[in-house]
Amino acid sequence: MNTMLRTYIYRSLSEPVVQQLLARNTDPSNAVQQSVTAIIAEVKAKGDAALKAYAQQFDGVQLEQLSLGAEEIAALAASIGREQQRALEIAFANIHRFHATQLRKERTVETMPGVTCWREPRPIEKVGLYIPGGSAVLPSTLLMLGVPARIAGCKEIVVCSPPQSDGKINGYVAYCLQLLNIDNVYLVGGAQAVAAMAFGTESIPKVDKLFGPGNQYVTKAKSVLQGMTQVSIDMPAGPSEVLVIADSSANPEYVAADLLAQTEHGPDSQAILVSTDQSLIDAVQDALATQLAELPRAAIAAKALDNSYAILCETTDEAIAFSNRYAPEHLIIEMDEWEPLVRKVSNAGSVFVGHLTPESAGDYASGTNHTLPTSGYARSYSGVSVDSFIKKITFQHITQEGLQNIGHTVEVLAELEGLHAHKNAVSVRLT
Amino acid sequence: MNTMLRTYIYRSLSEPVVQQLLARNTDPSNAVQQSVTAIIAEVKAKGDAALKAYAQQFDGVQLEQLSLGAEEIAALAASIGREQQRALEIAFANIHRFHATQLRKERTVETMPGVTCWREPRPIEKVGLYIPGGSAVLPSTLLMLGVPARIAGCKEIVVCSPPQSDGKINGYVAYCLQLLNIDNVYLVGGAQAVAAMAFGTESIPKVDKLFGPGNQYVTKAKSVLQGMTQVSIDMPAGPSEVLVIADSSANPEYVAADLLAQTEHGPDSQAILVSTDQSLIDAVQDALATQLAELPRAAIAAKALDNSYAILCETTDEAIAFSNRYAPEHLIIEMDEWEPLVRKVSNAGSVFVGHLTPESAGDYASGTNHTLPTSGYARSYSGVSVDSFIKKITFQHITQEGLQNIGHTVEVLAELEGLHAHKNAVSVRLT
């Protein structure tokens, strides 16, 4: 079982090799594309009936009803331990505290005397949250999507999660639904769930925007649906990844633990160590071997280590330069002198600074969102925030004075673009 | 030549009819899809050579070089009239004044003692702006995309615009390039332009995000490229549209002029009048006939009027309810009592309130952006703003005290999700 990270010397890397190191799989196989397309067509054509058939086929459950209501959710929520309830409450509170600062009134601007412009936020009315289930149980993802949706003020929050073998949902997820005051959940998983929310079915409402992580089928379905319907999506998603920048001040046990936390997600996860200190890299290799041996998911983590690597740099500027080119979903800077590096980070989803800031804190409870751009999309996408659940609508009002000030300019510009009716809309008001 | 708007009585409309009225063409024909796919493949395979071949084929120009530099831009810019320069300067100043308020520092949040979280904006480093040309000349679009890109601080702003018959670009566009301090423009149009910026060619840099309107080929190419590469796009684009809400206080001449300003864009544009006053609708019909007769682009406008319609409502609440379902790109509220309606607008791209606020003011010079969601996408998309050119990266730092406060919660949550390496990343730091 592999416990070692391949190591490269940064300055010895040719550009083609760097390109290979930067690349990660973002394009699921055509087989995925085909079965997803078939599922989408089936859901569009048959609605609820298709969803029940897929529940039988994929989840091995015969569903009488496709949803659970407030009473059933309450019963499931009551079944979990008090310690777990308390932990979910603390995570909820921190996520709410951080995201609540993201919705702010903007100031009105008078661009010319009598010409007043402003923006006002409006919630996206209907949003669909996909919460993966089955083997992995992810109540944290429900909090990460539900809290900003509530703060934004979305009118309708539709939640889909695959049914467990008993035809219900996990109690931790149920408890989070209660924390979010969501009194309904749909027992649908996979590509069929996002298709159902994009088209709407007899029981599942059509939404304006789809959120949530998922396997490559869910991911592919989201991008296909974005192209064929009016639904928009939070972001394209790929396998999770972390890049750790560490120098001689770093604790190799901490670094190894952070790398392994990423690798246990799945065999296609990627964990990258960029360091200015060969002896730290060596110490991390030893720590990886020791810690990996004790992991329940060691087999998965070992596979992920095969996709992973370490890079030895001469300077921290080289390290940050590589990180910015890679644009990691998660960036951990384990250095005493992390502060000067903050402003140099140009591409990353979420950044963890200092020796005592593990990624897992942000994955669960520190308050930041864990729905983040992967596969290099951090170059152009932000992670999920309240912004993801609102539109900003521009408004403007022009007075008589304002029209006198701006009218001629508009007429000249409309004229030079050859749009005479645009010009006339001002002219009729000036006369 | 049609000069009349079909008129419907809101309360007499069945839901299926409403659905038809809300629907607009968002799905270009498969023929478009096929030729766009071919163009994309050709550009990816042959780069600059393909671009020069398409310039010959589509623009009828044999290009020696694919770009113009600072000197050539300066010469073209100097060729336009002073009045036009002045108008472009005023538009630039107003757009800059409004958009400059959109980039603001956010406050740091201590979610728990010792757990500090914050967001910092970072520019998207490489952006591609597509500026349509040829028949229509759109310097205003260059300002609407270039100004927020400059405010965001994008490092590389790549501009593509189709060559005119003389192998150059229009002088007004050149003058805007100067105002934006952009000293290079690529002479490429259509689907091949966005493909070139998505893949990069020998002369055109690869970008992280594509911006700009265009015909259905450009629009289709953007969505195809979004699916097949890592490039992201500003928004899906469809034909332009306006919805006017007017009551008995409205001036029918103004309303007609605003509707016609929309219809001159193209035969597939849509202009909708929603009113509580039948006599206003009648007066607008008369004004449409008179004003249309004097328009150079009357033929196009008349075609667009065939896709357009008027709706008579009993109350302004009905009017705003229909508007919110339609989610117009542009909404003009021509009423004395517009203020109570502002907070009721839930879906729109940009809103113009009062009798003296024509859409054309915002199209050119008031300061708001004219790159807006069409075809109902205003339900989930905002118009272009500085936000469109940045990412917001989350950062966090945890102290020893913070780790004591949050550590156990993270361990419990990682445990219940079965992610033991996530738990261990905290445990190693607690011991």
mmCIF file with all atom_site columns, C-alpha atoms in Angstrom, chain A residues 26 83 87-88 90 94 97-98 101-102 104 107 109 111-112 117 119-120 122 125 137-140 229-230 232 254 258 261 264-265 291 296 334 338 342-343 345-353 355-358 360-361 363-366 368 375 377-382 385 387 391-398 400 406 408-409 413-414 417 419-422 424-426 428-429, chain B residues 26 83 87-88 90 94 97 101-102 104 107 109 111-112 117 119-120 122 125 137-140 229-230 232 254 258 261 264-265 291 296 334 338 342-343 345-353 355-358 360-361 363-366 368 375 377-382 385 387 391-398 400 406 408-410 413-414 416-417 419-422 424-426 428-429:
data_model
loop_
_atom_site.group_PDB
_atom_site.id
_atom_site.type_symbol
_atom_site.label_atom_id
_atom_site.label_alt_id
_atom_site.label_comp_id
_atom_site.label_asym_id
_atom_site.label_entity_id
_atom_site.label_seq_id
_atom_site.pdbx_PDB_ins_code
_atom_site.Cartn_x
_atom_site.Cartn_y
_atom_site.Cartn_z
_atom_site.occupancy
_atom_site.B_iso_or_equiv
_atom_site.pdbx_formal_charge
_atom_site.auth_seq_id
_atom_site.auth_comp_id
_atom_site.auth_asym_id
_atom_site.auth_atom_id
_atom_site.pdbx_PDB_model_num
ATOM 1   C CA . THR A 1 26  ? -12.555 17.382 -14.833 1.00 0.00 ? 26  THR A CA 1
ATOM 2   C CA . GLU A 1 83  ? -23.670 15.504 21.871  1.00 0.00 ? 83  GLU A CA 1
ATOM 3   C CA . ALA A 1 87  ? -22.168 19.920 17.686  1.00 0.00 ? 87  ALA A CA 1
ATOM 4   C CA . LEU A 1 88  ? -24.586 20.547 14.804  1.00 0.00 ? 88  LEU A CA 1
ATOM 5   C CA . ILE A 1 90  ? -22.594 25.075 17.182  1.00 0.00 ? 90  ILE A CA 1
ATOM 6   C CA . ASN A 1 94  ? -20.911 29.751 13.423  1.00 0.00 ? 94  ASN A CA 1
ATOM 7   C CA . ARG A 1 97  ? -22.642 34.253 12.114  1.00 0.00 ? 97  ARG A CA 1
ATOM 8   C CA . PHE A 1 98  ? -20.128 34.380 9.266   1.00 0.00 ? 98  PHE A CA 1
ATOM 9   C CA . THR A 1 101 ? -22.311 39.584 7.310   1.00 0.00 ? 101 THR A CA 1
ATOM 10  C CA . GLN A 1 102 ? -22.436 38.937 3.539   1.00 0.00 ? 102 GLN A CA 1
ATOM 11  C CA . ARG A 1 104 ? -25.411 44.286 3.038   1.00 0.00 ? 104 ARG A CA 1
ATOM 12  C CA . ARG A 1 107 ? -25.186 52.917 -1.192  1.00 0.00 ? 107 ARG A CA 1
ATOM 13  C CA . VAL A 1 109 ? -24.980 56.806 -6.286  1.00 0.00 ? 109 VAL A CA 1
ATOM 14  C CA . THR A 1 111 ? -23.729 59.733 -11.083 1.00 0.00 ? 111 THR A CA 1
ATOM 15  C CA . MET A 1 112 ? -24.864 63.154 -12.308 1.00 0.00 ? 112 MET A CA 1
ATOM 16  C CA . CYS A 1 117 ? -28.544 54.622 -9.533  1.00 0.00 ? 117 CYS A CA 1
ATOM 17  C CA . ARG A 1 119 ? -28.545 48.043 -6.517  1.00 0.00 ? 119 ARG A CA 1
ATOM 18  C CA . GLU A 1 120 ? -30.864 46.017 -4.323  1.00 0.00 ? 120 GLU A CA 1
ATOM 19  C CA . ARG A 1 122 ? -33.321 39.962 -4.080  1.00 0.00 ? 122 ARG A CA 1
ATOM 20  C CA . GLU A 1 125 ? -37.037 32.515 -5.131  1.00 0.00 ? 125 GLU A CA 1
ATOM 21  C CA . VAL A 1 137 ? -23.898 10.988 5.278   1.00 0.00 ? 137 VAL A CA 1
ATOM 22  C CA . LEU A 1 138 ? -23.351 14.736 4.950   1.00 0.00 ? 138 LEU A CA 1
ATOM 23  C CA . PRO A 1 139 ? -25.437 16.848 7.342   1.00 0.00 ? 139 PRO A CA 1
ATOM 24  C CA . SER A 1 140 ? -22.644 19.448 7.171   1.00 0.00 ? 140 SER A CA 1
ATOM 25  C CA . THR A 1 229 ? -32.994 24.206 -19.263 1.00 0.00 ? 229 THR A CA 1
ATOM 26  C CA . GLN A 1 230 ? -33.163 27.654 -17.660 1.00 0.00 ? 230 GLN A CA 1
ATOM 27  C CA . SER A 1 232 ? -28.544 27.716 -13.174 1.00 0.00 ? 232 SER A CA 1
ATOM 28  C CA . TYR A 1 254 ? -0.059  18.232 11.407  1.00 0.00 ? 254 TYR A CA 1
ATOM 29  C CA . ASP A 1 258 ? -4.124  17.502 6.781   1.00 0.00 ? 258 ASP A CA 1
ATOM 30  C CA . ALA A 1 261 ? -7.902  14.241 5.654   1.00 0.00 ? 261 ALA A CA 1
ATOM 31  C CA . GLU A 1 264 ? -9.900  9.864  2.613   1.00 0.00 ? 264 GLU A CA 1
ATOM 32  C CA . HIS A 1 265 ? -12.597 11.582 0.497   1.00 0.00 ? 265 HIS A CA 1
ATOM 33  C CA . GLN A 1 291 ? -0.946  7.792  10.461  1.00 0.00 ? 291 GLN A CA 1
ATOM 34  C CA . PRO A 1 296 ? -10.318 2.979  8.684   1.00 0.00 ? 296 PRO A CA 1
ATOM 35  C CA . GLU A 1 334 ? 1.492   26.088 7.750   1.00 0.00 ? 334 GLU A CA 1
ATOM 36  C CA . TRP A 1 338 ? 1.873   33.286 7.075   1.00 0.00 ? 338 TRP A CA 1
ATOM 37  C CA . VAL A 1 342 ? -2.182  36.241 2.450   1.00 0.00 ? 342 VAL A CA 1
ATOM 38  C CA . ARG A 1 343 ? -2.130  39.113 -0.032  1.00 0.00 ? 343 ARG A CA 1
ATOM 39  C CA . VAL A 1 345 ? -2.908  34.353 -2.730  1.00 0.00 ? 345 VAL A CA 1
ATOM 40  C CA . SER A 1 346 ? -4.673  35.067 -6.024  1.00 0.00 ? 346 SER A CA 1
ATOM 41  C CA . ASN A 1 347 ? -6.404  31.753 -6.798  1.00 0.00 ? 347 ASN A CA 1
ATOM 42  C CA . ALA A 1 348 ? -7.899  29.488 -4.113  1.00 0.00 ? 348 ALA A CA 1
ATOM 43  C CA . GLY A 1 349 ? -11.298 28.445 -2.797  1.00 0.00 ? 349 GLY A CA 1
ATOM 44  C CA . SER A 1 350 ? -10.693 28.703 0.956   1.00 0.00 ? 350 SER A CA 1
ATOM 45  C CA . VAL A 1 351 ? -7.447  29.420 2.778   1.00 0.00 ? 351 VAL A CA 1
ATOM 46  C CA . PHE A 1 352 ? -6.353  28.173 6.219   1.00 0.00 ? 352 PHE A CA 1
ATOM 47  C CA . VAL A 1 353 ? -3.438  30.020 7.814   1.00 0.00 ? 353 VAL A CA 1
ATOM 48  C CA . HIS A 1 355 ? -0.270  25.804 12.377  1.00 0.00 ? 355 HIS A CA 1
ATOM 49  C CA . LEU A 1 356 ? -3.525  25.377 14.304  1.00 0.00 ? 356 LEU A CA 1
ATOM 50  C CA . THR A 1 357 ? -6.006  25.912 11.461  1.00 0.00 ? 357 THR A CA 1
ATOM 51  C CA . PRO A 1 358 ? -6.832  22.509 9.960   1.00 0.00 ? 358 PRO A CA 1
ATOM 52  C CA . SER A 1 360 ? -11.474 20.165 8.782   1.00 0.00 ? 360 SER A CA 1
ATOM 53  C CA . ALA A 1 361 ? -12.352 23.142 10.999  1.00 0.00 ? 361 ALA A CA 1
ATOM 54  C CA . ASP A 1 363 ? -15.244 21.749 6.568   1.00 0.00 ? 363 ASP A CA 1
ATOM 55  C CA . TYR A 1 364 ? -17.526 21.632 9.585   1.00 0.00 ? 364 TYR A CA 1
ATOM 56  C CA . ALA A 1 365 ? -17.748 24.407 12.060  1.00 0.00 ? 365 ALA A CA 1
ATOM 57  C CA . SER A 1 366 ? -15.561 27.507 11.851  1.00 0.00 ? 366 SER A CA 1
ATOM 58  C CA . THR A 1 368 ? -16.813 29.530 6.296   1.00 0.00 ? 368 THR A CA 1
ATOM 59  C CA . SER A 1 375 ? -10.250 21.351 -10.513 1.00 0.00 ? 375 SER A CA 1
ATOM 60  C CA . TYR A 1 377 ? -12.175 26.613 -11.226 1.00 0.00 ? 377 TYR A CA 1
ATOM 61  C CA . ALA A 1 378 ? -10.973 28.746 -8.310  1.00 0.00 ? 378 ALA A CA 1
ATOM 62  C CA . ARG A 1 379 ? -9.404  30.897 -11.044 1.00 0.00 ? 379 ARG A CA 1
ATOM 63  C CA . SER A 1 380 ? -12.849 32.250 -11.892 1.00 0.00 ? 380 SER A CA 1
ATOM 64  C CA . TYR A 1 381 ? -15.341 30.958 -9.287  1.00 0.00 ? 381 TYR A CA 1
ATOM 65  C CA . SER A 1 382 ? -15.906 31.772 -5.626  1.00 0.00 ? 382 SER A CA 1
ATOM 66  C CA . SER A 1 385 ? -21.966 32.252 -0.073  1.00 0.00 ? 385 SER A CA 1
ATOM 67  C CA . ASP A 1 387 ? -24.192 35.904 -2.914  1.00 0.00 ? 387 ASP A CA 1
ATOM 68  C CA . LYS A 1 391 ? -29.528 38.524 -7.504  1.00 0.00 ? 391 LYS A CA 1
ATOM 69  C CA . LYS A 1 392 ? -28.472 42.165 -7.372  1.00 0.00 ? 392 LYS A CA 1
ATOM 70  C CA . ILE A 1 393 ? -30.959 44.227 -9.359  1.00 0.00 ? 393 ILE A CA 1
ATOM 71  C CA . THR A 1 394 ? -29.968 47.706 -10.561 1.00 0.00 ? 394 THR A CA 1
ATOM 72  C CA . PHE A 1 395 ? -32.475 50.544 -10.275 1.00 0.00 ? 395 PHE A CA 1
ATOM 73  C CA . GLN A 1 396 ? -32.307 54.086 -11.582 1.00 0.00 ? 396 GLN A CA 1
ATOM 74  C CA . HIS A 1 397 ? -34.370 57.257 -11.460 1.00 0.00 ? 397 HIS A CA 1
ATOM 75  C CA . ILE A 1 398 ? -33.852 60.376 -13.540 1.00 0.00 ? 398 ILE A CA 1
ATOM 76  C CA . GLN A 1 400 ? -36.068 66.642 -15.159 1.00 0.00 ? 400 GLN A CA 1
ATOM 77  C CA . ILE A 1 406 ? -27.577 63.267 -19.536 1.00 0.00 ? 406 ILE A CA 1
ATOM 78  C CA . HIS A 1 408 ? -27.694 64.878 -25.115 1.00 0.00 ? 408 HIS A CA 1
ATOM 79  C CA . THR A 1 409 ? -24.974 62.345 -24.297 1.00 0.00 ? 409 THR A CA 1
ATOM 80  C CA . LEU A 1 413 ? -24.223 57.664 -28.374 1.00 0.00 ? 413 LEU A CA 1
ATOM 81  C CA . ALA A 1 414 ? -27.452 56.161 -29.733 1.00 0.00 ? 414 ALA A CA 1
ATOM 82  C CA . GLU A 1 417 ? -24.500 53.191 -32.800 1.00 0.00 ? 417 GLU A CA 1
ATOM 83  C CA . LEU A 1 419 ? -30.067 53.069 -32.894 1.00 0.00 ? 419 LEU A CA 1
ATOM 84  C CA . HIS A 1 420 ? -32.480 55.877 -33.653 1.00 0.00 ? 420 HIS A CA 1
ATOM 85  C CA . ALA A 1 421 ? -35.373 54.571 -31.581 1.00 0.00 ? 421 ALA A CA 1
ATOM 86  C CA . HIS A 1 422 ? -33.029 54.553 -28.567 1.00 0.00 ? 422 HIS A CA 1
ATOM 87  C CA . ASN A 1 424 ? -35.913 58.990 -29.761 1.00 0.00 ? 424 ASN A CA 1
ATOM 88  C CA . ALA A 1 425 ? -36.802 57.613 -26.320 1.00 0.00 ? 425 ALA A CA 1
ATOM 89  C CA . VAL A 1 426 ? -34.765 60.504 -24.920 1.00 0.00 ? 426 VAL A CA 1
ATOM 90  C CA . VAL A 1 428 ? -39.484 62.727 -26.917 1.00 0.00 ? 428 VAL A CA 1
ATOM 91  C CA . ARG A 1 429 ? -38.842 63.435 -23.244 1.00 0.00 ? 429 ARG A CA 1
ATOM 92  C CA . THR B 1 26  ? -33.673 30.439 -25.582 1.00 0.00 ? 26  THR B CA 1
ATOM 93  C CA . GLU B 1 83  ? -18.692 65.531 -29.680 1.00 0.00 ? 83  GLU B CA 1
ATOM 94  C CA . ALA B 1 87  ? -20.135 61.615 -24.998 1.00 0.00 ? 87  ALA B CA 1
ATOM 95  C CA . LEU B 1 88  ? -18.022 58.477 -24.600 1.00 0.00 ? 88  LEU B CA 1
ATOM 96  C CA . ILE B 1 90  ? -19.154 61.121 -19.937 1.00 0.00 ? 90  ILE B CA 1
ATOM 97  C CA . ASN B 1 94  ? -20.707 57.651 -15.005 1.00 0.00 ? 94  ASN B CA 1
ATOM 98  C CA . ARG B 1 97  ? -18.596 56.183 -10.709 1.00 0.00 ? 97  ARG B CA 1
ATOM 99  C CA . THR B 1 101 ? -18.871 51.497 -5.261  1.00 0.00 ? 101 THR B CA 1
ATOM 100 C CA . GLN B 1 102 ? -19.269 47.746 -5.828  1.00 0.00 ? 102 GLN B CA 1
ATOM 101 C CA . ARG B 1 104 ? -15.761 46.967 -0.852  1.00 0.00 ? 104 ARG B CA 1
ATOM 102 C CA . ARG B 1 107 ? -15.421 42.899 7.873   1.00 0.00 ? 107 ARG B CA 1
ATOM 103 C CA . VAL B 1 109 ? -15.765 37.888 11.869  1.00 0.00 ? 109 VAL B CA 1
ATOM 104 C CA . THR B 1 111 ? -17.219 33.299 15.045  1.00 0.00 ? 111 THR B CA 1
ATOM 105 C CA . MET B 1 112 ? -15.829 31.987 18.334  1.00 0.00 ? 112 MET B CA 1
ATOM 106 C CA . CYS B 1 117 ? -12.898 34.209 9.367   1.00 0.00 ? 117 CYS B CA 1
ATOM 107 C CA . ARG B 1 119 ? -13.309 37.133 2.761   1.00 0.00 ? 119 ARG B CA 1
ATOM 108 C CA . GLU B 1 120 ? -11.015 39.017 0.419   1.00 0.00 ? 120 GLU B CA 1
ATOM 109 C CA . ARG B 1 122 ? -9.281  38.905 -5.886  1.00 0.00 ? 122 ARG B CA 1
ATOM 110 C CA . GLU B 1 125 ? -6.643  37.315 -13.693 1.00 0.00 ? 125 GLU B CA 1
ATOM 111 C CA . VAL B 1 137 ? -20.937 49.008 -33.764 1.00 0.00 ? 137 VAL B CA 1
ATOM 112 C CA . LEU B 1 138 ? -21.066 48.777 -29.989 1.00 0.00 ? 138 LEU B CA 1
ATOM 113 C CA . PRO B 1 139 ? -18.496 50.929 -28.183 1.00 0.00 ? 139 PRO B CA 1
ATOM 114 C CA . SER B 1 140 ? -20.953 51.103 -25.266 1.00 0.00 ? 140 SER B CA 1
ATOM 115 C CA . THR B 1 229 ? -13.264 23.688 -21.126 1.00 0.00 ? 229 THR B CA 1
ATOM 116 C CA . GLN B 1 230 ? -12.487 25.286 -17.763 1.00 0.00 ? 230 GLN B CA 1
ATOM 117 C CA . SER B 1 232 ? -16.529 30.295 -17.265 1.00 0.00 ? 232 SER B CA 1
ATOM 118 C CA . TYR B 1 254 ? -42.869 57.978 -23.917 1.00 0.00 ? 254 TYR B CA 1
ATOM 119 C CA . ASP B 1 258 ? -39.488 52.896 -25.005 1.00 0.00 ? 258 ASP B CA 1
ATOM 120 C CA . ALA B 1 261 ? -36.284 51.289 -28.671 1.00 0.00 ? 261 ALA B CA 1
ATOM 121 C CA . GLU B 1 264 ? -35.188 47.972 -33.172 1.00 0.00 ? 264 GLU B CA 1
ATOM 122 C CA . HIS B 1 265 ? -32.571 45.588 -31.734 1.00 0.00 ? 265 HIS B CA 1
ATOM 123 C CA . GLN B 1 291 ? -43.343 56.803 -34.352 1.00 0.00 ? 291 GLN B CA 1
ATOM 124 C CA . PRO B 1 296 ? -34.909 53.865 -40.195 1.00 0.00 ? 296 PRO B CA 1
ATOM 125 C CA . GLU B 1 334 ? -43.886 54.620 -15.865 1.00 0.00 ? 334 GLU B CA 1
ATOM 126 C CA . TRP B 1 338 ? -43.487 54.087 -8.652  1.00 0.00 ? 338 TRP B CA 1
ATOM 127 C CA . VAL B 1 342 ? -39.663 49.034 -6.073  1.00 0.00 ? 342 VAL B CA 1
ATOM 128 C CA . ARG B 1 343 ? -39.663 46.619 -3.140  1.00 0.00 ? 343 ARG B CA 1
ATOM 129 C CA . VAL B 1 345 ? -39.780 43.788 -7.907  1.00 0.00 ? 345 VAL B CA 1
ATOM 130 C CA . SER B 1 346 ? -38.331 40.327 -7.317  1.00 0.00 ? 346 SER B CA 1
ATOM 131 C CA . ASN B 1 347 ? -37.108 39.305 -10.793 1.00 0.00 ? 347 ASN B CA 1
ATOM 132 C CA . ALA B 1 348 ? -35.589 41.772 -13.291 1.00 0.00 ? 348 ALA B CA 1
ATOM 133 C CA . GLY B 1 349 ? -32.225 42.673 -14.758 1.00 0.00 ? 349 GLY B CA 1
ATOM 134 C CA . SER B 1 350 ? -32.349 46.467 -14.528 1.00 0.00 ? 350 SER B CA 1
ATOM 135 C CA . VAL B 1 351 ? -35.249 48.673 -13.484 1.00 0.00 ? 351 VAL B CA 1
ATOM 136 C CA . PHE B 1 352 ? -36.079 52.213 -14.670 1.00 0.00 ? 352 PHE B CA 1
ATOM 137 C CA . VAL B 1 353 ? -38.546 54.149 -12.539 1.00 0.00 ? 353 VAL B CA 1
ATOM 138 C CA . HIS B 1 355 ? -41.652 59.008 -16.462 1.00 0.00 ? 355 HIS B CA 1
ATOM 139 C CA . LEU B 1 356 ? -38.274 60.534 -17.322 1.00 0.00 ? 356 LEU B CA 1
ATOM 140 C CA . THR B 1 357 ? -36.087 57.417 -16.997 1.00 0.00 ? 357 THR B CA 1
ATOM 141 C CA . PRO B 1 358 ? -35.853 55.791 -20.444 1.00 0.00 ? 358 PRO B CA 1
ATOM 142 C CA . SER B 1 360 ? -31.696 54.055 -23.307 1.00 0.00 ? 360 SER B CA 1
ATOM 143 C CA . ALA B 1 361 ? -30.224 56.188 -20.500 1.00 0.00 ? 361 ALA B CA 1
ATOM 144 C CA . ASP B 1 363 ? -28.053 51.416 -22.110 1.00 0.00 ? 363 ASP B CA 1
ATOM 145 C CA . TYR B 1 364 ? -25.455 54.127 -22.568 1.00 0.00 ? 364 TYR B CA 1
ATOM 146 C CA . ALA B 1 365 ? -24.613 56.605 -19.913 1.00 0.00 ? 365 ALA B CA 1
ATOM 147 C CA . SER B 1 366 ? -26.426 56.706 -16.559 1.00 0.00 ? 366 SER B CA 1
ATOM 148 C CA . THR B 1 368 ? -25.599 51.061 -14.558 1.00 0.00 ? 368 THR B CA 1
ATOM 149 C CA . SER B 1 375 ? -35.009 35.057 -21.482 1.00 0.00 ? 375 SER B CA 1
ATOM 150 C CA . TYR B 1 377 ? -32.561 34.175 -16.484 1.00 0.00 ? 377 TYR B CA 1
ATOM 151 C CA . ALA B 1 378 ? -33.144 37.247 -14.285 1.00 0.00 ? 378 ALA B CA 1
ATOM 152 C CA . ARG B 1 379 ? -34.764 34.728 -11.906 1.00 0.00 ? 379 ARG B CA 1
ATOM 153 C CA . SER B 1 380 ? -31.302 33.505 -10.950 1.00 0.00 ? 380 SER B CA 1
ATOM 154 C CA . TYR B 1 381 ? -28.681 35.771 -12.588 1.00 0.00 ? 381 TYR B CA 1
ATOM 155 C CA . SER B 1 382 ? -27.597 39.352 -11.920 1.00 0.00 ? 382 SER B CA 1
ATOM 156 C CA . SER B 1 385 ? -20.936 44.145 -12.314 1.00 0.00 ? 385 SER B CA 1
ATOM 157 C CA . ASP B 1 387 ? -18.634 41.087 -8.876  1.00 0.00 ? 387 ASP B CA 1
ATOM 158 C CA . LYS B 1 391 ? -13.591 35.942 -6.777  1.00 0.00 ? 391 LYS B CA 1
ATOM 159 C CA . LYS B 1 392 ? -14.181 36.232 -3.048  1.00 0.00 ? 392 LYS B CA 1
ATOM 160 C CA . ILE B 1 393 ? -11.721 33.982 -1.245  1.00 0.00 ? 393 ILE B CA 1
ATOM 161 C CA . THR B 1 394 ? -12.429 32.950 2.352   1.00 0.00 ? 394 THR B CA 1
ATOM 162 C CA . PHE B 1 395 ? -9.575  32.964 4.880   1.00 0.00 ? 395 PHE B CA 1
ATOM 163 C CA . GLN B 1 396 ? -9.474  31.721 8.450   1.00 0.00 ? 396 GLN B CA 1
ATOM 164 C CA . HIS B 1 397 ? -7.061  31.638 11.347  1.00 0.00 ? 397 HIS B CA 1
ATOM 165 C CA . ILE B 1 398 ? -7.448  29.659 14.570  1.00 0.00 ? 398 ILE B CA 1
ATOM 166 C CA . GLN B 1 400 ? -4.703  27.855 20.566  1.00 0.00 ? 400 GLN B CA 1
ATOM 167 C CA . ILE B 1 406 ? -13.992 24.501 18.310  1.00 0.00 ? 406 ILE B CA 1
ATOM 168 C CA . HIS B 1 408 ? -14.354 18.954 20.058  1.00 0.00 ? 408 HIS B CA 1
ATOM 169 C CA . THR B 1 409 ? -17.229 20.058 17.827  1.00 0.00 ? 409 THR B CA 1
ATOM 170 C CA . VAL B 1 410 ? -15.187 19.292 14.708  1.00 0.00 ? 410 VAL B CA 1
ATOM 171 C CA . LEU B 1 413 ? -19.009 16.060 13.372  1.00 0.00 ? 413 LEU B CA 1
ATOM 172 C CA . ALA B 1 414 ? -16.167 14.306 11.533  1.00 0.00 ? 414 ALA B CA 1
ATOM 173 C CA . LEU B 1 416 ? -20.592 11.152 12.709  1.00 0.00 ? 416 LEU B CA 1
ATOM 174 C CA . GLU B 1 417 ? -19.784 11.565 9.020   1.00 0.00 ? 417 GLU B CA 1
ATOM 175 C CA . LEU B 1 419 ? -14.330 10.814 8.249   1.00 0.00 ? 419 LEU B CA 1
ATOM 176 C CA . HIS B 1 420 ? -11.696 9.814  10.784  1.00 0.00 ? 420 HIS B CA 1
ATOM 177 C CA . ALA B 1 421 ? -8.754  11.510 9.085   1.00 0.00 ? 421 ALA B CA 1
ATOM 178 C CA . HIS B 1 422 ? -10.723 14.780 9.277   1.00 0.00 ? 422 HIS B CA 1
ATOM 179 C CA . ASN B 1 424 ? -7.489  13.284 13.372  1.00 0.00 ? 424 ASN B CA 1
ATOM 180 C CA . ALA B 1 425 ? -6.361  16.583 11.814  1.00 0.00 ? 425 ALA B CA 1
ATOM 181 C CA . VAL B 1 426 ? -7.875  18.256 14.889  1.00 0.00 ? 426 VAL B CA 1
ATOM 182 C CA . VAL B 1 428 ? -3.187  15.723 16.592  1.00 0.00 ? 428 VAL B CA 1
ATOM 183 C CA . ARG B 1 429 ? -3.313  19.459 17.292  1.00 0.00 ? 429 ARG B CA 1
#
